[in-house]
mmCIF file of C-alpha atoms in Angstrom:
data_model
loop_
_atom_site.group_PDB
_atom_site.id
_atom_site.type_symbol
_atom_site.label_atom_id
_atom_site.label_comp_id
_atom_site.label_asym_id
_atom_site.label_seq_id
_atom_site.Cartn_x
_atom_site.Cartn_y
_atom_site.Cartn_z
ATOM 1 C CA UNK A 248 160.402 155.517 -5.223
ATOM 2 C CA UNK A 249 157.962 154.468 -2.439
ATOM 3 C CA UNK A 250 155.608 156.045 -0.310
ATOM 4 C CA UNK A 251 156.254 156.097 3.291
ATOM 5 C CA UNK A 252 152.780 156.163 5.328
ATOM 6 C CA UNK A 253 152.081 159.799 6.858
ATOM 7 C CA UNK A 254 151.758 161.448 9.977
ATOM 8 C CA UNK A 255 149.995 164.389 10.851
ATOM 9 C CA UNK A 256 151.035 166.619 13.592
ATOM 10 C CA UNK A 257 148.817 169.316 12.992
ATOM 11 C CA UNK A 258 149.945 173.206 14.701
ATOM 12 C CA UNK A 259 148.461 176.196 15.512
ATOM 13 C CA UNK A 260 149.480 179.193 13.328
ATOM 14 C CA UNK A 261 147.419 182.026 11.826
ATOM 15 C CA UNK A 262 147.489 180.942 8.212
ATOM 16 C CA UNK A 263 145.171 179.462 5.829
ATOM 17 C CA UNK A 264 146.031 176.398 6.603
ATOM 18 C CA UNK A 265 147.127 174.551 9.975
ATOM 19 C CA UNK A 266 151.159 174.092 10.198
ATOM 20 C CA UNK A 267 151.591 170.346 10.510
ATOM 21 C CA UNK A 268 155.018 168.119 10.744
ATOM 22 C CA UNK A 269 156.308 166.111 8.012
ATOM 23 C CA UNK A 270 158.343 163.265 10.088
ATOM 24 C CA UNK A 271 161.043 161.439 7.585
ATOM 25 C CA UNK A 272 162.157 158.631 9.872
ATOM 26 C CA UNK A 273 165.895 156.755 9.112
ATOM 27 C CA UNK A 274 166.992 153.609 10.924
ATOM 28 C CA UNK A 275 170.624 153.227 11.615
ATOM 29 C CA UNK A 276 173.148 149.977 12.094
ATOM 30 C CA UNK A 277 176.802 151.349 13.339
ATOM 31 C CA UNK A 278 179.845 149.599 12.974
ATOM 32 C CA UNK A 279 181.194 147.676 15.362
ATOM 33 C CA UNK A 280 183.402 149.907 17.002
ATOM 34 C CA UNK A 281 183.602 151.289 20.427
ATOM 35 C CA UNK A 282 182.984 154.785 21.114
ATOM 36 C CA UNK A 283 182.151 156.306 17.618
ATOM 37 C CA UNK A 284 179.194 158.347 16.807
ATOM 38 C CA UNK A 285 177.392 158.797 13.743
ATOM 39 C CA UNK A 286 176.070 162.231 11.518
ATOM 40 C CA UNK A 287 173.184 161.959 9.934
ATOM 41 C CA UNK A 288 172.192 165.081 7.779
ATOM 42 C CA UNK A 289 168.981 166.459 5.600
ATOM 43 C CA UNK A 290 169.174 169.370 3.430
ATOM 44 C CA UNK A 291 167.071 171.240 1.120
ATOM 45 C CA UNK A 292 167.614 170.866 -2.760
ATOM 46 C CA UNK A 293 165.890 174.175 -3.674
ATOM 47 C CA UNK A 294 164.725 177.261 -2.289
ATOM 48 C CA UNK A 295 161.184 176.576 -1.966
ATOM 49 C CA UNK A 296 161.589 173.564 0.875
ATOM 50 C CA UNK A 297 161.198 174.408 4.211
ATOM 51 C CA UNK A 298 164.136 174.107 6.075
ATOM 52 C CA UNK A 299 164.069 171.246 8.754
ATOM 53 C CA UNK A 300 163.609 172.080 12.490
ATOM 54 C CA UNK A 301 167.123 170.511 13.162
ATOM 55 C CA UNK A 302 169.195 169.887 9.996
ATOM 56 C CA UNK A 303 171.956 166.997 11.609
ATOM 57 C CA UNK A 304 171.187 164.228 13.601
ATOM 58 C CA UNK A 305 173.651 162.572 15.858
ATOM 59 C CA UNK A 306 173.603 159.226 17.232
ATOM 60 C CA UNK A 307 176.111 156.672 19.188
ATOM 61 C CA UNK A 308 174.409 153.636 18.770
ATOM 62 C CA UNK A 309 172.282 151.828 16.723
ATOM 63 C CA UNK A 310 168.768 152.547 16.496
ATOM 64 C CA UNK A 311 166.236 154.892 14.924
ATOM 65 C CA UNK A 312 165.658 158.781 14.757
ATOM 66 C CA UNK A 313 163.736 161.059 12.359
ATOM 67 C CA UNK A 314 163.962 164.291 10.529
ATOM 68 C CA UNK A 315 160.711 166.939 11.566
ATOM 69 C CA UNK A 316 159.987 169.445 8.729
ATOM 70 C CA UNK A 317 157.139 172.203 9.554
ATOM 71 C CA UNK A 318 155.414 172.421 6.322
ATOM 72 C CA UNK A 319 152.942 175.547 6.207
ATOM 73 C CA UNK A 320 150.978 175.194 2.729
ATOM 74 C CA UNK A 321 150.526 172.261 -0.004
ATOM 75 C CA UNK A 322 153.274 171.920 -2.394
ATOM 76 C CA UNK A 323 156.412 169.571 -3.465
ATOM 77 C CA UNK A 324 159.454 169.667 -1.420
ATOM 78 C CA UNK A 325 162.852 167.603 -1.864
ATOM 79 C CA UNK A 326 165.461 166.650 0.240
ATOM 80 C CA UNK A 327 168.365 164.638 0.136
ATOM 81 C CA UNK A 328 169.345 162.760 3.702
ATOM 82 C CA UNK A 329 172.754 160.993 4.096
ATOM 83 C CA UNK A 330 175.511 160.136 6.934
ATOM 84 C CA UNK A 331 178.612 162.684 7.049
ATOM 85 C CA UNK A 332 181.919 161.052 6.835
ATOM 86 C CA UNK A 333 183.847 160.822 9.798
ATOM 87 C CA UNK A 334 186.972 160.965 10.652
ATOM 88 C CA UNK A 335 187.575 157.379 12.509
ATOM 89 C CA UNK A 336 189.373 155.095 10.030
ATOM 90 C CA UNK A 337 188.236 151.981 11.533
ATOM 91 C CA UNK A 338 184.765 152.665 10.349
ATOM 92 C CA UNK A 339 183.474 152.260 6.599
ATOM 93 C CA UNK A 340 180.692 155.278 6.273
ATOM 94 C CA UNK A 341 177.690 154.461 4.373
ATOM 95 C CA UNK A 342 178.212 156.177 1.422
ATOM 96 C CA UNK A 343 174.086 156.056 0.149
ATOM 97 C CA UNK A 344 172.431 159.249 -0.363
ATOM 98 C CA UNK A 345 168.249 159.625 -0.158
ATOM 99 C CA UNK A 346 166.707 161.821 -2.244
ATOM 100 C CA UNK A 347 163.551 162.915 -0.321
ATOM 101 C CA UNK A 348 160.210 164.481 -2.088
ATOM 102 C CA UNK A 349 157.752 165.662 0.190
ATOM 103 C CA UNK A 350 153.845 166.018 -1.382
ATOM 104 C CA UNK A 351 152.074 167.961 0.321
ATOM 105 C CA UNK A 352 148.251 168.750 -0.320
ATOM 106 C CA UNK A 353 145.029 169.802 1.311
ATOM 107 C CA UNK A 354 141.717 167.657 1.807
ATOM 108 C CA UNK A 355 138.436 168.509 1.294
ATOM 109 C CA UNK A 356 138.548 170.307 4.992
ATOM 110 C CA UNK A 357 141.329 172.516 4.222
ATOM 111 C CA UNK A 358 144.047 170.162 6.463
ATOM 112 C CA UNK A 359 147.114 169.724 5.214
ATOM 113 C CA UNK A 360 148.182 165.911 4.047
ATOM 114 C CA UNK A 361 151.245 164.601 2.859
ATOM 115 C CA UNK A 362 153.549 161.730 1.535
ATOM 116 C CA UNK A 363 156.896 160.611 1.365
ATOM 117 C CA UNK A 364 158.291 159.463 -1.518
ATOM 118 C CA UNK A 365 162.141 157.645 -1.403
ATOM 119 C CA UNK A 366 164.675 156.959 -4.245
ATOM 120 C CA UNK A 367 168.243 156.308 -3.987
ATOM 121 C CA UNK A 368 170.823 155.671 -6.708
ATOM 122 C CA UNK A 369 170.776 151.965 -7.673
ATOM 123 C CA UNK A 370 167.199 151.350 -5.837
ATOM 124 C CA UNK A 371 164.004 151.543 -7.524
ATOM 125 C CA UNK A 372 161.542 151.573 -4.878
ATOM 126 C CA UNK A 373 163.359 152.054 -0.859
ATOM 127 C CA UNK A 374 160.820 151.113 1.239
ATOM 128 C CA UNK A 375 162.435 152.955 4.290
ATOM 129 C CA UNK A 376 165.771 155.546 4.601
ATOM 130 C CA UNK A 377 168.777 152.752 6.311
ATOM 131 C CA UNK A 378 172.151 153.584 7.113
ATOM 132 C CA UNK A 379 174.648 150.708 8.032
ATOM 133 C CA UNK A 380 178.710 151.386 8.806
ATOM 134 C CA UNK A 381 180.718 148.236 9.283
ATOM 135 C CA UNK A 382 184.078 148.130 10.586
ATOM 136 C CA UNK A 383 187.090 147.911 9.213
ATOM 137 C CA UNK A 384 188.946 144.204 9.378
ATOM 138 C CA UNK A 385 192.147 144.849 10.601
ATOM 139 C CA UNK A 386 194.377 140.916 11.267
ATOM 140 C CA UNK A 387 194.319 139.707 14.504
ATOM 141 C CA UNK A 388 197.297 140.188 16.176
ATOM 142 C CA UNK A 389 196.875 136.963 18.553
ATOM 143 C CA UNK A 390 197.702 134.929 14.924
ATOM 144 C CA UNK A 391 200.216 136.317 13.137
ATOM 145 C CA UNK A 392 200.551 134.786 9.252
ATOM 146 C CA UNK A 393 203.915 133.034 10.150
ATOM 147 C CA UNK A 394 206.082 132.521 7.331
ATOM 148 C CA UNK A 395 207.254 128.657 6.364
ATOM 149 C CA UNK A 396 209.704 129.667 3.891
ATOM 150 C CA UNK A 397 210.302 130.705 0.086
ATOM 151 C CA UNK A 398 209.381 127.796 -2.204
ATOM 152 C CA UNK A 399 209.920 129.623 -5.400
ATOM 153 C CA UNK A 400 214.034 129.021 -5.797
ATOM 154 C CA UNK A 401 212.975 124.663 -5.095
ATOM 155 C CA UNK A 402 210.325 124.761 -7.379
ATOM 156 C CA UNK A 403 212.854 126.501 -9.874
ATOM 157 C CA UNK A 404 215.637 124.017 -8.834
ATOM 158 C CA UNK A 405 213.131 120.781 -9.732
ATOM 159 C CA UNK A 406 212.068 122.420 -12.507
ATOM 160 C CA UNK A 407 215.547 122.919 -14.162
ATOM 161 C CA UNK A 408 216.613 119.518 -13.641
ATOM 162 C CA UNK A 409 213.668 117.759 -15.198
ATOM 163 C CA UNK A 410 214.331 119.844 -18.011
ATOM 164 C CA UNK A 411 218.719 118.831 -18.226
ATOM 165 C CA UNK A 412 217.238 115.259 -17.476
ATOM 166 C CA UNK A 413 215.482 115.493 -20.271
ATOM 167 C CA UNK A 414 217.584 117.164 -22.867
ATOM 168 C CA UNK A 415 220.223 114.340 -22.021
ATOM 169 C CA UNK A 416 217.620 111.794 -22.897
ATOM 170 C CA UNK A 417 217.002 113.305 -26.636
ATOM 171 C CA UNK A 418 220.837 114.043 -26.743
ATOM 172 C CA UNK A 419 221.714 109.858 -25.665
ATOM 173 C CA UNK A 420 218.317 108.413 -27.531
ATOM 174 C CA UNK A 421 220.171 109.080 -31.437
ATOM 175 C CA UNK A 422 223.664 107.792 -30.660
ATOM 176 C CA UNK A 423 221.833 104.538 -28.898
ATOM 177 C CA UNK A 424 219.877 104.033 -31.823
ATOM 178 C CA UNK A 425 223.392 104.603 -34.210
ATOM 179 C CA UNK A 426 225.117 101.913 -32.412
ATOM 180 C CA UNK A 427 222.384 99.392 -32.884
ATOM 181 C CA UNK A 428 222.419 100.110 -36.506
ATOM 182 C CA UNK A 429 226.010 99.517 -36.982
ATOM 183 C CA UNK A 430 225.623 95.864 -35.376
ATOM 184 C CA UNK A 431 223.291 94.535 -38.211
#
């Protein structure tokens, strides 16, 4: 987990305490890939979290945007933030889901504070939420693979006649050595 440095936005609202916006900013790499765009989405993972002022993102290029949560009173709230999977098979989707925990408390002056705290699966401490897509690598069809031919049937055809050229060898090498011994 890490803490992200916070913002205060502070509202006006007839509460006990003054509304303020949690920002949870994500940076974003797309694939290379003309024309796509990107969904980025945060949801709630209980009842007690405030639902986000706009709950999907979208974005055609690369680049930065941010979630905005209006938190009314202290408490802990989680999220978890991650890109929808599109539908355009020349893209690879980041896959990585952020889980999101909001702190929220009150100073000495009754203002509302808060932190962000990241994890993601495989990542102790995410310093930031990051989304990158890449492109799928499709062979260019300027240079096709040509083909030179099927080796396999010479490599068999060498290999078999080594192996009579041998065999004849250990057949010939006995009766050689019978005929010398008949000559002493």
């Amino acid at each position: 987990c890490a803490v992200l440095s916070c913002a205060l936005s502070p509202l006006r609202a007839a509460s006990s305490y003054t509304p303020l916006e949690a920002v949870i900013p994500f940076s974003f790499t797309k694939a290379d890939v003309e024309g796509a765009s990107y969904e980025f989405v945060i949801e709630p993972l209980d009842d007690v979290s405030p639902a986000p002022k706009q709950d999907t993102v979208t974005l055609d290029g690369t680049g930065t945007s941010a979630f905005v949560i209006e938190i009314t009173e202290p408490g802990t709230y989680l999220y978890k933030i991650y890109e929808k999977k599109g539908s355009n098979s020349d893209i690879i989707y980041d896959e990585t889901v952020y889980t999101v925990t909001l702190f929220v408390t009150s100073n000495d002056e009754g203002t509302l504070e808060y932190q962000v705290i990241l994890a993601k699966e495989g990542m102790v401490k995410p310093t930031e939420v990051a989304f990158i897509n890449d492109a799928v690598r499709k062979p260019d069809k300027k240079d096709p693979i040509v083909k030179t031919g099927d080796t396999g049937e010479t490599v068999q055809g060498t290999a078999c006649g080594f192996l009579a050229a041998g065999a004849l060898l250990l057949l010939l090498a006995p009766i050689k050595r019978k005929e010398t011994d008949y000559e002493e």
